[in-house]
């Protein structure tokens, strides 16, 4: 089992930036895919971005060109750099560890077996 701890959320103005971090422990980090999901009030949880064990990335359309997912295997950490934030990006963001090195296309929650506790991101207009 993998334990995941997110950090980096907060309140930011429209157009601002935040970087989320997620530290993993409990399995060989480099061997599995990682993902970021988000859930806004009253909405379903949705995939934001994902990265395979070899660095292949996926972004949902609404964040392409604004968000960047990356991983540092030496630090057991995955990042989500979020630029040009919009009020519609407001949500609780969850880090997830994959069941394997890859994921389906597009990635879904079924591709991931371990979840963090979530971190709140609020973008004010």
Coordinates of C-alpha atoms in Angstrom, one line a residue:
X1 CA 0.0 0.0 0.0
X2 CA 1.1 3.6 -0.7
X3 CA 0.7 6.5 1.6
X4 CA 0.3 9.9 0.0
X5 CA 0.6 13.3 1.5
X6 CA -0.4 16.4 -0.5
X7 CA 0.6 20.0 0.2
X8 CA 0.7 23.4 -1.5
X9 CA -3.0 24.3 -1.8
X10 CA -4.3 27.6 -0.8
X11 CA -6.1 30.8 -1.8
X12 CA -4.9 32.6 -4.9
X13 CA -6.2 35.4 -7.2
X14 CA -7.4 34.9 -10.7
X15 CA -4.4 34.5 -13.0
X16 CA -2.1 33.4 -10.1
X17 CA 0.0 30.2 -9.7
X18 CA 0.3 27.4 -7.2
X19 CA 2.4 24.3 -7.0
X20 CA 1.0 21.2 -5.4
X21 CA 3.3 18.5 -4.1
X22 CA 2.6 14.9 -3.2
X23 CA 5.1 12.7 -1.3
X24 CA 4.6 9.0 -1.5
X25 CA 5.8 6.1 0.7
X26 CA 5.3 2.4 1.0
X27 CA 6.0 1.1 -2.5
X28 CA 8.7 1.6 -5.1
X29 CA 7.7 5.1 -6.3
X30 CA 9.3 4.9 -9.7
X31 CA 7.3 1.8 -10.7
X32 CA 3.8 3.2 -10.8
X33 CA 1.9 6.0 -12.5
X34 CA 0.8 9.1 -10.6
X35 CA -2.2 11.3 -11.0
X36 CA -3.9 14.4 -9.8
X37 CA -7.7 14.6 -9.6
X38 CA -10.0 17.3 -8.4
X39 CA -13.5 17.6 -7.1
X40 CA -15.5 20.8 -6.9
X41 CA -18.6 21.2 -4.7
X42 CA -21.6 19.3 -6.3
X43 CA -19.5 17.8 -9.0
X44 CA -17.9 14.4 -9.7
X45 CA -14.2 13.8 -9.2
X46 CA -12.3 14.4 -12.4
X47 CA -8.9 13.7 -13.7
X48 CA -6.6 16.7 -14.0
X49 CA -3.3 15.2 -15.1
X50 CA -1.4 12.0 -14.9
X51 CA 2.2 10.8 -15.5
X52 CA 3.3 7.2 -16.2
X53 CA 6.4 5.5 -14.7
X54 CA 8.4 6.6 -17.7
X55 CA 7.2 10.2 -17.8
X56 CA 4.4 10.1 -20.4
X57 CA 1.8 12.7 -19.4
X58 CA -1.9 13.3 -19.8
X59 CA -3.8 16.5 -19.2
X60 CA -7.5 17.1 -19.3
X61 CA -8.4 19.7 -22.0
X62 CA -9.3 22.5 -19.6
X63 CA -5.9 22.6 -18.1
X64 CA -3.7 22.0 -21.1
X65 CA -1.1 24.7 -21.5
X66 CA -1.6 26.0 -17.9
X67 CA -0.8 23.0 -15.7
X68 CA 2.3 20.8 -15.7
X69 CA 2.7 17.5 -13.9
X70 CA 6.1 16.2 -13.1
X71 CA 7.8 13.6 -10.9
X72 CA 11.0 13.4 -9.0
X73 CA 11.7 9.7 -8.3
X74 CA 14.7 10.5 -6.1
X75 CA 12.3 12.4 -3.8
X76 CA 9.3 10.1 -4.2
X77 CA 7.3 13.2 -5.1
X78 CA 4.9 14.2 -7.8
X79 CA 4.2 17.9 -8.6
X80 CA 1.4 19.8 -10.2
X81 CA 2.4 23.3 -11.3
X82 CA -0.7 25.4 -11.9
X83 CA -0.4 28.7 -13.8
X84 CA -3.0 31.1 -15.0
X85 CA -5.5 29.8 -12.5
X86 CA -9.1 30.5 -13.0
X87 CA -12.1 30.5 -10.6
X88 CA -13.3 27.3 -12.2
X89 CA -10.1 25.6 -11.0
X90 CA -11.4 25.9 -7.5
X91 CA -11.7 22.4 -6.0
X92 CA -10.2 19.9 -3.6
X93 CA -7.2 18.4 -5.4
X94 CA -6.2 14.7 -4.8
X95 CA -3.0 12.9 -5.5
X96 CA -3.3 9.2 -6.6
X97 CA -0.9 6.4 -7.1
X98 CA -1.5 4.0 -9.9
X99 CA -2.0 0.2 -9.8
X100 CA 0.7 -0.1 -12.4
X101 CA 3.2 2.0 -14.4
X102 CA 0.5 3.2 -16.9
X103 CA -3.1 4.1 -17.2
X104 CA -5.9 3.9 -19.6
X105 CA -6.7 6.7 -22.1
X106 CA -8.1 8.9 -20.7
X107 CA -7.1 8.0 -17.2
X108 CA -9.9 7.2 -14.7
X109 CA -10.1 6.6 -11.0
X110 CA -10.0 2.9 -11.7
X111 CA -6.4 3.2 -12.8
X112 CA -5.4 4.3 -9.3
X113 CA -5.4 2.4 -6.1
X114 CA -4.1 4.8 -3.4
X115 CA -5.3 8.3 -2.6
X116 CA -4.2 11.3 -0.6
X117 CA -6.4 13.2 1.8
X118 CA -6.8 16.2 -0.6
X119 CA -5.7 19.8 -0.6
X120 CA -8.0 22.8 -1.1
X121 CA -7.3 25.2 -4.0
X122 CA -9.4 28.3 -4.1
X123 CA -9.1 30.9 -6.9
X124 CA -10.8 34.2 -6.3
X125 CA -12.3 36.3 -9.1

